[in-house]
Short mmCIF file of C-alpha atoms in Angstrom, two decimals:
data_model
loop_
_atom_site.label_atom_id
_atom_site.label_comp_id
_atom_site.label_asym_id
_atom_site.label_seq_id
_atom_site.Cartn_x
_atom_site.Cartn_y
_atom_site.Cartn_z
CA UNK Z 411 39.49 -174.66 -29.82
CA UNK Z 412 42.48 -172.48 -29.25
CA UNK Z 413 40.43 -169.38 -29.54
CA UNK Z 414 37.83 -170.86 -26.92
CA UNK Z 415 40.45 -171.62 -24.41
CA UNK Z 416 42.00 -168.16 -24.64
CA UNK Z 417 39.02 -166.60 -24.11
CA UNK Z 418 37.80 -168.98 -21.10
CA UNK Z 419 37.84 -167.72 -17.72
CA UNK Z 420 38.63 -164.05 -19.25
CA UNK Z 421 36.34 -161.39 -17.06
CA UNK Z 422 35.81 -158.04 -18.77
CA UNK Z 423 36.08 -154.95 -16.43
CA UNK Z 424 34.77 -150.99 -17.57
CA UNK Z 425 37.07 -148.16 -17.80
CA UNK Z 426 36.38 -145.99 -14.76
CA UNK Z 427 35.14 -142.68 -16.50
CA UNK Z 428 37.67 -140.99 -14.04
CA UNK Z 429 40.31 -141.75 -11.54
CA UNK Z 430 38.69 -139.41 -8.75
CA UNK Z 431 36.28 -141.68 -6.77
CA UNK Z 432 34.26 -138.22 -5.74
CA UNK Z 433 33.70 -137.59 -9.53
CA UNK Z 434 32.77 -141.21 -10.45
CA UNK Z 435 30.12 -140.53 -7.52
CA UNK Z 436 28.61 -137.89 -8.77
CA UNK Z 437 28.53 -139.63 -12.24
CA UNK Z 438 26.89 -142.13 -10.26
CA UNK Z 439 24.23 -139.91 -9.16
CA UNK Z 440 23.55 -138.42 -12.35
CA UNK Z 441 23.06 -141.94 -13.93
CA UNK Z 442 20.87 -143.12 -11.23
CA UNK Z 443 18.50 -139.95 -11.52
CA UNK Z 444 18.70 -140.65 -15.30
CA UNK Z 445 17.45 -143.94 -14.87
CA UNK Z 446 14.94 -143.53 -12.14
CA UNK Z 447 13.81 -140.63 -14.69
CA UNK Z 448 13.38 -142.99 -17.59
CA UNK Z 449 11.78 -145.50 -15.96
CA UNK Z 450 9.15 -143.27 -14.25
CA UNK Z 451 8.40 -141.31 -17.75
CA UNK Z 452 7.76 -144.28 -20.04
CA UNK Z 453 5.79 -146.74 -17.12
CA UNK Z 454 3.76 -143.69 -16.57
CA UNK Z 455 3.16 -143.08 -20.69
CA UNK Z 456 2.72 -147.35 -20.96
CA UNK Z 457 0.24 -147.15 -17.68
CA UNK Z 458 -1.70 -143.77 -19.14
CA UNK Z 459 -2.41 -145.93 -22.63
CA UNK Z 460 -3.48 -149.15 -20.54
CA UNK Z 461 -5.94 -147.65 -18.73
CA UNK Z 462 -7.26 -144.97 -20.61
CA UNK Z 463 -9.84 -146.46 -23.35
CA UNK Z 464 -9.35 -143.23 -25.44
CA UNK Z 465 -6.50 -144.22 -26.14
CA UNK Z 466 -6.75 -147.56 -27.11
CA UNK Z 467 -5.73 -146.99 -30.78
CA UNK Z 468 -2.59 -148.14 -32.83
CA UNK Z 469 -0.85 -145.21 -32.78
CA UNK Z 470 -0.96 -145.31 -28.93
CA UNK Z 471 -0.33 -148.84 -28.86
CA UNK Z 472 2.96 -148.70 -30.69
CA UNK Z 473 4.23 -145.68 -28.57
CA UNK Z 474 2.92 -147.70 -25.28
CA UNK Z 475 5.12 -150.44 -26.23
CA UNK Z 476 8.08 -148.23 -27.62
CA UNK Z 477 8.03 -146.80 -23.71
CA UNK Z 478 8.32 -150.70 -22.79
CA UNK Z 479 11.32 -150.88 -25.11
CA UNK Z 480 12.85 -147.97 -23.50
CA UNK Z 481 12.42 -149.32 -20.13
CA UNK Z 482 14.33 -153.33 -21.23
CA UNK Z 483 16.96 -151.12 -22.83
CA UNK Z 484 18.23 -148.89 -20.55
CA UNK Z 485 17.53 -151.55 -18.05
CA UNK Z 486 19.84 -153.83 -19.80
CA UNK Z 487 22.59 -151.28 -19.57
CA UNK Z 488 22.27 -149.20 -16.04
CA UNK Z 489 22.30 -151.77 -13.25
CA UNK Z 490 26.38 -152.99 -14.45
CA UNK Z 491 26.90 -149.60 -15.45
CA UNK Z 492 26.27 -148.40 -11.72
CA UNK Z 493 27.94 -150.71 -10.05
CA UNK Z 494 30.95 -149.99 -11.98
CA UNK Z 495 30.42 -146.82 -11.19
CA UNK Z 496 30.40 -147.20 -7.81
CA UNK Z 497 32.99 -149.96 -7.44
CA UNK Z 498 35.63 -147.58 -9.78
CA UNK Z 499 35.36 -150.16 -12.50
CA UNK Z 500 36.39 -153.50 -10.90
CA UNK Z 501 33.18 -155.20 -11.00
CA UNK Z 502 33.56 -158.17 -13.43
CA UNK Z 503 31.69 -159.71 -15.65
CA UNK Z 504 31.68 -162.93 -17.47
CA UNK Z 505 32.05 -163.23 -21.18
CA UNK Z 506 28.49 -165.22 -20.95
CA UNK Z 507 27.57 -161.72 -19.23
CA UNK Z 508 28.90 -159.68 -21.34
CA UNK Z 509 27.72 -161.40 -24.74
CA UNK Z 510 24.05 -161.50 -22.76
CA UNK Z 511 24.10 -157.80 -22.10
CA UNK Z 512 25.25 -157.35 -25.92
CA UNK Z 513 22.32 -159.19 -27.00
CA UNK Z 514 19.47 -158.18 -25.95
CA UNK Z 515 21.01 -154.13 -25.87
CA UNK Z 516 21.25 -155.08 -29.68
CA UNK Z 517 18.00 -157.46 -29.67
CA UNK Z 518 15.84 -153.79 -27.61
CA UNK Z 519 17.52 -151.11 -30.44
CA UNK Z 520 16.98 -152.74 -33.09
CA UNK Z 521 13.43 -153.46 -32.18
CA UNK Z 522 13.09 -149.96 -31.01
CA UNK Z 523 14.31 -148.63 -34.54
CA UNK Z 524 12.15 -150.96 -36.43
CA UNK Z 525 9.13 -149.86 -34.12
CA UNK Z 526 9.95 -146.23 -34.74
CA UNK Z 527 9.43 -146.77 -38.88
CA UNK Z 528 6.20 -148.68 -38.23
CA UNK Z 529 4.68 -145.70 -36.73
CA UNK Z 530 6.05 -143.57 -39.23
CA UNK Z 531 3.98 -145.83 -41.35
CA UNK Z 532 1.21 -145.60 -39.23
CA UNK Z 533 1.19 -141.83 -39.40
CA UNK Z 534 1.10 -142.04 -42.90
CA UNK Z 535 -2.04 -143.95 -42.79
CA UNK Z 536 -3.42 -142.32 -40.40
CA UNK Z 537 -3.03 -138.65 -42.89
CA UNK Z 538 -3.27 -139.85 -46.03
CA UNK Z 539 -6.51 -142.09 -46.08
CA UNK Z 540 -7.58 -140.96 -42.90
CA UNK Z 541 -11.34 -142.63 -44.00
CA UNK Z 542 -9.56 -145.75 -44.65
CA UNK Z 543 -7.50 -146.11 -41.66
CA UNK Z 544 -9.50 -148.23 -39.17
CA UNK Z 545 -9.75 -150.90 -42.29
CA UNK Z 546 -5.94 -150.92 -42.45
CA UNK Z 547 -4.83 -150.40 -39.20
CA UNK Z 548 -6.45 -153.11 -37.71
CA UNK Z 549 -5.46 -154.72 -34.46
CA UNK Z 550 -4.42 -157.76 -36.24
CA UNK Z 551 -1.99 -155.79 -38.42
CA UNK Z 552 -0.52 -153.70 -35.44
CA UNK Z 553 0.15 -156.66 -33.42
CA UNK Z 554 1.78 -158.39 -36.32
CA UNK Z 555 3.94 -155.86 -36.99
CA UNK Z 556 4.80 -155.28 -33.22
CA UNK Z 557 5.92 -158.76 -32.93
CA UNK Z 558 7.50 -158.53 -36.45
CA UNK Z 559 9.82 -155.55 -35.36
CA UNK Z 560 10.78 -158.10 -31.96
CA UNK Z 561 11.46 -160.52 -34.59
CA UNK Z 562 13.60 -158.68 -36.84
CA UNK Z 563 15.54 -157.39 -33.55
CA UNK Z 564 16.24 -160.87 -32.23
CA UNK Z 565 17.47 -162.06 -36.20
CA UNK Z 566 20.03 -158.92 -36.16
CA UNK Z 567 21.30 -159.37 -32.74
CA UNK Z 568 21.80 -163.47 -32.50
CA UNK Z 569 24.53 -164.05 -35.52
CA UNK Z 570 25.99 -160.50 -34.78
CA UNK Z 571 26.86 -161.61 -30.65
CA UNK Z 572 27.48 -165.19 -31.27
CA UNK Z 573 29.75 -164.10 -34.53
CA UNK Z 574 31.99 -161.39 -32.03
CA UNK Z 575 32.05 -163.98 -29.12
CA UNK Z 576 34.30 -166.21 -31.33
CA UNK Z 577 36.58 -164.29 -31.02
CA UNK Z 578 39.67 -164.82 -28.51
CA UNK Z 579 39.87 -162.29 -26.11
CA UNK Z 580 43.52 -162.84 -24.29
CA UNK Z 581 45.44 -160.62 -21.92
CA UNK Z 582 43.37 -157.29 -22.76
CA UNK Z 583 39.96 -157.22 -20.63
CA UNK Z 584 39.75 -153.84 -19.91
CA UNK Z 585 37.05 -152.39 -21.83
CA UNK Z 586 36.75 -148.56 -22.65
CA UNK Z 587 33.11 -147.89 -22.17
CA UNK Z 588 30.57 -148.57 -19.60
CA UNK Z 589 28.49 -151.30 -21.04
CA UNK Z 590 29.56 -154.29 -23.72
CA UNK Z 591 29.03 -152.24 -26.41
CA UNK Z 592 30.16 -154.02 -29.67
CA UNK Z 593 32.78 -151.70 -31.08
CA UNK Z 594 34.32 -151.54 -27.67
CA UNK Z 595 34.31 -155.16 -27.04
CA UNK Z 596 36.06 -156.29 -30.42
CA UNK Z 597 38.88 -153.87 -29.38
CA UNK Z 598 39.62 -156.64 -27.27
CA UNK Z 599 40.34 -159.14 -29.52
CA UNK Z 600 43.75 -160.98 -30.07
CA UNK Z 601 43.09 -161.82 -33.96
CA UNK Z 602 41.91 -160.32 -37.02
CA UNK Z 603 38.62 -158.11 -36.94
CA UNK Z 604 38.39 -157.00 -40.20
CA UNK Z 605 35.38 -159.67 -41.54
CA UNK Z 606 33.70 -158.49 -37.78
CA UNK Z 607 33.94 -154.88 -38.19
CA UNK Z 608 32.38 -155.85 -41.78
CA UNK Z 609 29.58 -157.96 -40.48
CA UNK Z 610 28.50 -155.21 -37.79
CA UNK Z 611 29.10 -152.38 -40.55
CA UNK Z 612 26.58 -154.43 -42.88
CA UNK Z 613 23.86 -155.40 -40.01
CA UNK Z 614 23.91 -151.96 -38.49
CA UNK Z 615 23.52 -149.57 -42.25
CA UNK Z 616 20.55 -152.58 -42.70
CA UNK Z 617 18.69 -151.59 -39.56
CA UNK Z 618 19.69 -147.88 -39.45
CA UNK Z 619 18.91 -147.11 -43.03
CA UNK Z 620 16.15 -149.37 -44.08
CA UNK Z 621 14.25 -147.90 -41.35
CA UNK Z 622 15.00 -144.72 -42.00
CA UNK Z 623 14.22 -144.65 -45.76
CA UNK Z 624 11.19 -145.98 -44.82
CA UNK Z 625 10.72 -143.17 -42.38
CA UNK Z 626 11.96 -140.39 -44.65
CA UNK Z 627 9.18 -141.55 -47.98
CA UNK Z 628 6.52 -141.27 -45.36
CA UNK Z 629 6.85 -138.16 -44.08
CA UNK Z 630 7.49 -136.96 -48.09
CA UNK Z 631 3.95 -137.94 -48.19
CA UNK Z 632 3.04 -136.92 -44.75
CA UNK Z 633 4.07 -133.19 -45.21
CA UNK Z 634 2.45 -133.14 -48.81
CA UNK Z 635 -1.08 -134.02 -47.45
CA UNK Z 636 -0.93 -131.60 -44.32
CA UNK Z 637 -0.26 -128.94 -46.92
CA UNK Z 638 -3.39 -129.76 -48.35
CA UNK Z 639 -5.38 -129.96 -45.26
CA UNK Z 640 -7.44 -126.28 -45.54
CA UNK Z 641 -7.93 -125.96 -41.94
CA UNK Z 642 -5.58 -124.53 -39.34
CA UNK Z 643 -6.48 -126.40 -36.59
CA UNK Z 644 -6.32 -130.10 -38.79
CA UNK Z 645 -2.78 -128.51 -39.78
CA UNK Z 646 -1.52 -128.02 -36.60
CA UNK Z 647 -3.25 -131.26 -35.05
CA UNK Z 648 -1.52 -133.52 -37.58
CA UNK Z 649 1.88 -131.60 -37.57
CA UNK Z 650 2.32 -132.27 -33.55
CA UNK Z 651 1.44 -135.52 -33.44
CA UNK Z 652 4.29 -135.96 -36.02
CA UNK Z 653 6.50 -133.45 -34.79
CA UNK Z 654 7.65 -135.75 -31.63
CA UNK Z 655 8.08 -138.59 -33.52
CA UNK Z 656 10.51 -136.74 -36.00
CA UNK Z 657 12.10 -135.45 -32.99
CA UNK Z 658 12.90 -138.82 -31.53
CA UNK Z 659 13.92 -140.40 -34.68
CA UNK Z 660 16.83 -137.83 -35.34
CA UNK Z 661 17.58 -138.88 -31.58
CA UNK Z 662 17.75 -142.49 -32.26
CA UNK Z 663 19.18 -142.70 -35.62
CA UNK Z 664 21.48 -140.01 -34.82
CA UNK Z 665 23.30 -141.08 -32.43
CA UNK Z 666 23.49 -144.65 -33.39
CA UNK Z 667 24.87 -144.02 -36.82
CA UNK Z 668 27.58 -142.00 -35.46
CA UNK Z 669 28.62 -145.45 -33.30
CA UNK Z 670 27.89 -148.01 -35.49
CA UNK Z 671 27.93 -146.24 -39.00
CA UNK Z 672 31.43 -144.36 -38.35
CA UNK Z 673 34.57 -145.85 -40.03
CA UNK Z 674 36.59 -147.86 -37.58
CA UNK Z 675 39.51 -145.76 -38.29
CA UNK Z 676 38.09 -142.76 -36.94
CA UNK Z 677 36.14 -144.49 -34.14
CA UNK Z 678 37.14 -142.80 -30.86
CA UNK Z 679 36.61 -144.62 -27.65
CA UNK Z 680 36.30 -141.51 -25.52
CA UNK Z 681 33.80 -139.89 -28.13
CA UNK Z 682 31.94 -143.21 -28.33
CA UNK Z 683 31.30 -143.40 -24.48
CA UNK Z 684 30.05 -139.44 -24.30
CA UNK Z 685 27.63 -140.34 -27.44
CA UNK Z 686 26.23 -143.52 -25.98
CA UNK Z 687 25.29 -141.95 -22.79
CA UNK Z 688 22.96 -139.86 -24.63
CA UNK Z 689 20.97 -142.90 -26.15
CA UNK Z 690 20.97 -145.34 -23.54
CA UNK Z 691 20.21 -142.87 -20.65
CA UNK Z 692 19.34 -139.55 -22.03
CA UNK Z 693 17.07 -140.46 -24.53
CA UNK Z 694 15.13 -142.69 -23.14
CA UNK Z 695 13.98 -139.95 -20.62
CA UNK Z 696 13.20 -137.37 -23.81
CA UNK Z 697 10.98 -139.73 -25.53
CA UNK Z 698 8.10 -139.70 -23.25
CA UNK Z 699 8.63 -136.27 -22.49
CA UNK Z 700 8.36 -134.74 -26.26
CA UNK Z 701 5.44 -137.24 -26.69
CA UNK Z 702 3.59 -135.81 -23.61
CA UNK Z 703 4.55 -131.91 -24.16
CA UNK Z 704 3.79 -132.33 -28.15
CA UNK Z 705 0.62 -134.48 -28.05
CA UNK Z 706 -2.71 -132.75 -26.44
CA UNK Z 707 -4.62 -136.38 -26.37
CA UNK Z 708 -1.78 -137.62 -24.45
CA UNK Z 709 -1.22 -134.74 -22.05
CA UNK Z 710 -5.01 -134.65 -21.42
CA UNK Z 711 -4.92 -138.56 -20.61
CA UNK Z 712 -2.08 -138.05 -18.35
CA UNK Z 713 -4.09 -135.44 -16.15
CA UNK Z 714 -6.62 -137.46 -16.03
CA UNK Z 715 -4.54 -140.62 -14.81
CA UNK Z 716 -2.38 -138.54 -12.52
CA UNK Z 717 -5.81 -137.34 -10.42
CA UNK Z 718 -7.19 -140.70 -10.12
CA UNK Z 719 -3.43 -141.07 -8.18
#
């Protein structure tokens, strides 16, 4: 109880990223063209698969819904982030806010990590038993594991937000970042962190490096049977369609071990804020453009789309 009443009617505000009003409107700027950016590129990649029967296949169904993930999880972060922006960081919000934006940015990336090993796996299907791969790859399967990637997001990011938000947050409400990010947020905190930091250590090497072992064994097999593919053309074919999902893993995983996977000794708040810009905003507006530039079904679909416009 005494930790609830501490931390009732405490309002979190964001660290301007500078005390120049001019500069923080220009940052402004840049995240608002970010945005717009992100949320153009992935409706249009969602829209092209939708309508566009050729591409009504798995493969195009996960990255149709990884585009949707993009859009929730930027969109969870840039409205309060530009606001703050705009206000010079004294636009409060809640703790029920805050925890609620922690949530479902948490609930969105981990869903959007998951997703990106499923169509790993579905690449590695789709190579190596290529005869096989309509049998597997059915549309029962892909929606199953759709929803089971939402799933496992929601099961990390529950215990990990409700488990940080019982913690009592005093005096300090000043957070150095520009969205509730979790390492930011227990900062905060007026009591011991260590089991927290722990926890979210745990959760986030589960969901960063499950994944990504799954990831890395399927492209071992992956790049063993495109080396035994005789023709150019089937090499090169199979390679690009990998290629920008490779590229957009190292992206993702990147970045989000170096937040979540550092040790909290050597976490550093400025650092943290520069890195996170590049996943919520920055990536988000790659993905669709490395799928589109690296994908000749895709780019062909998009003319196609773009005319009937």
């Amino acid at each position: 109880m005494e930790g609830i009443n501490k931390t009732a009617g405490i309002e979190f505000f964001f660290r301007p990223f500078s005390p120049d009003p001019k500069v923080q409107r220009v940052i402004f700027v840049a995240f608002l063209a970010m945005y717009l950016t992100s949320l153009g590129g992935n409706a249009t990649i969602a829209l092209t698969v939708r309508i566009n029967p050729s591409l009504h296949t798995p493969m195009y169904f996960f990255l149709a819904n990884l585009a949707l993930l993009e859009i929730l999880y930027t969109s969870s972060i840039a409205p309060l982030a530009l606001a703050n922006l705009l206000s010079m960081g004294k636009t409060p919000v809640s703790v029920t806010g805050c925890g609620s934006q922690m949530f479902f940015f948490v609930f969105l990336g981990g869903a959007d990590c998951v997703l990106l090993a499923v169509m790993a796996y579905d690449r590695f299907i789709a190579i190596c038993y290529p005869l096989r791969y309509t049998l597997i790859m059915s549309w029962s399967l892909s929606v199953q594991l759709m929803v089971g990637s939402l799933v496992l997001g929601f099961l990390l990011s529950l215990p990990l937000t409700i488990l940080i938000f019982h913690l009592p947050f005093c005096h300090k409400n000043e957070v150095y970042h520009f969205y509730c990010d979790m390492p930011a947020v227990m900062r905060l905190a007026c009591a011991d962190t260590r089991v927290h930091q722990m926890a979210l250590y745990v959760i986030s090497f589960m969901v960063l490096s499950l994944p990504l072992s799954l990831i890395s064994v399927s492209y071992v097999f992956i790049v063993a049977a495109i080396l035994r593919i005789r023709s150019t053309e089937g090499r090169h074919r199979a390679f690009s369609t990998c290629s920008s999902h490779i590229a957009v893993v190292l992206l993702q995983y990147g970045c989000t071990s170096f937040i979540y996977l550092s040790p909290s000794s050597s976490y550093s708040p400025e650092m943290g804020r520069v890195v996170s810009v590049v996943y919520t905003f920055i990536t988000p507006i790659l993905n669709p453009l490395i799928y589109s530039m690296r994908n000749k079904e895709l780019k062909d679909a998009l003319r196609k789309t773009l005319r009937k416009f």
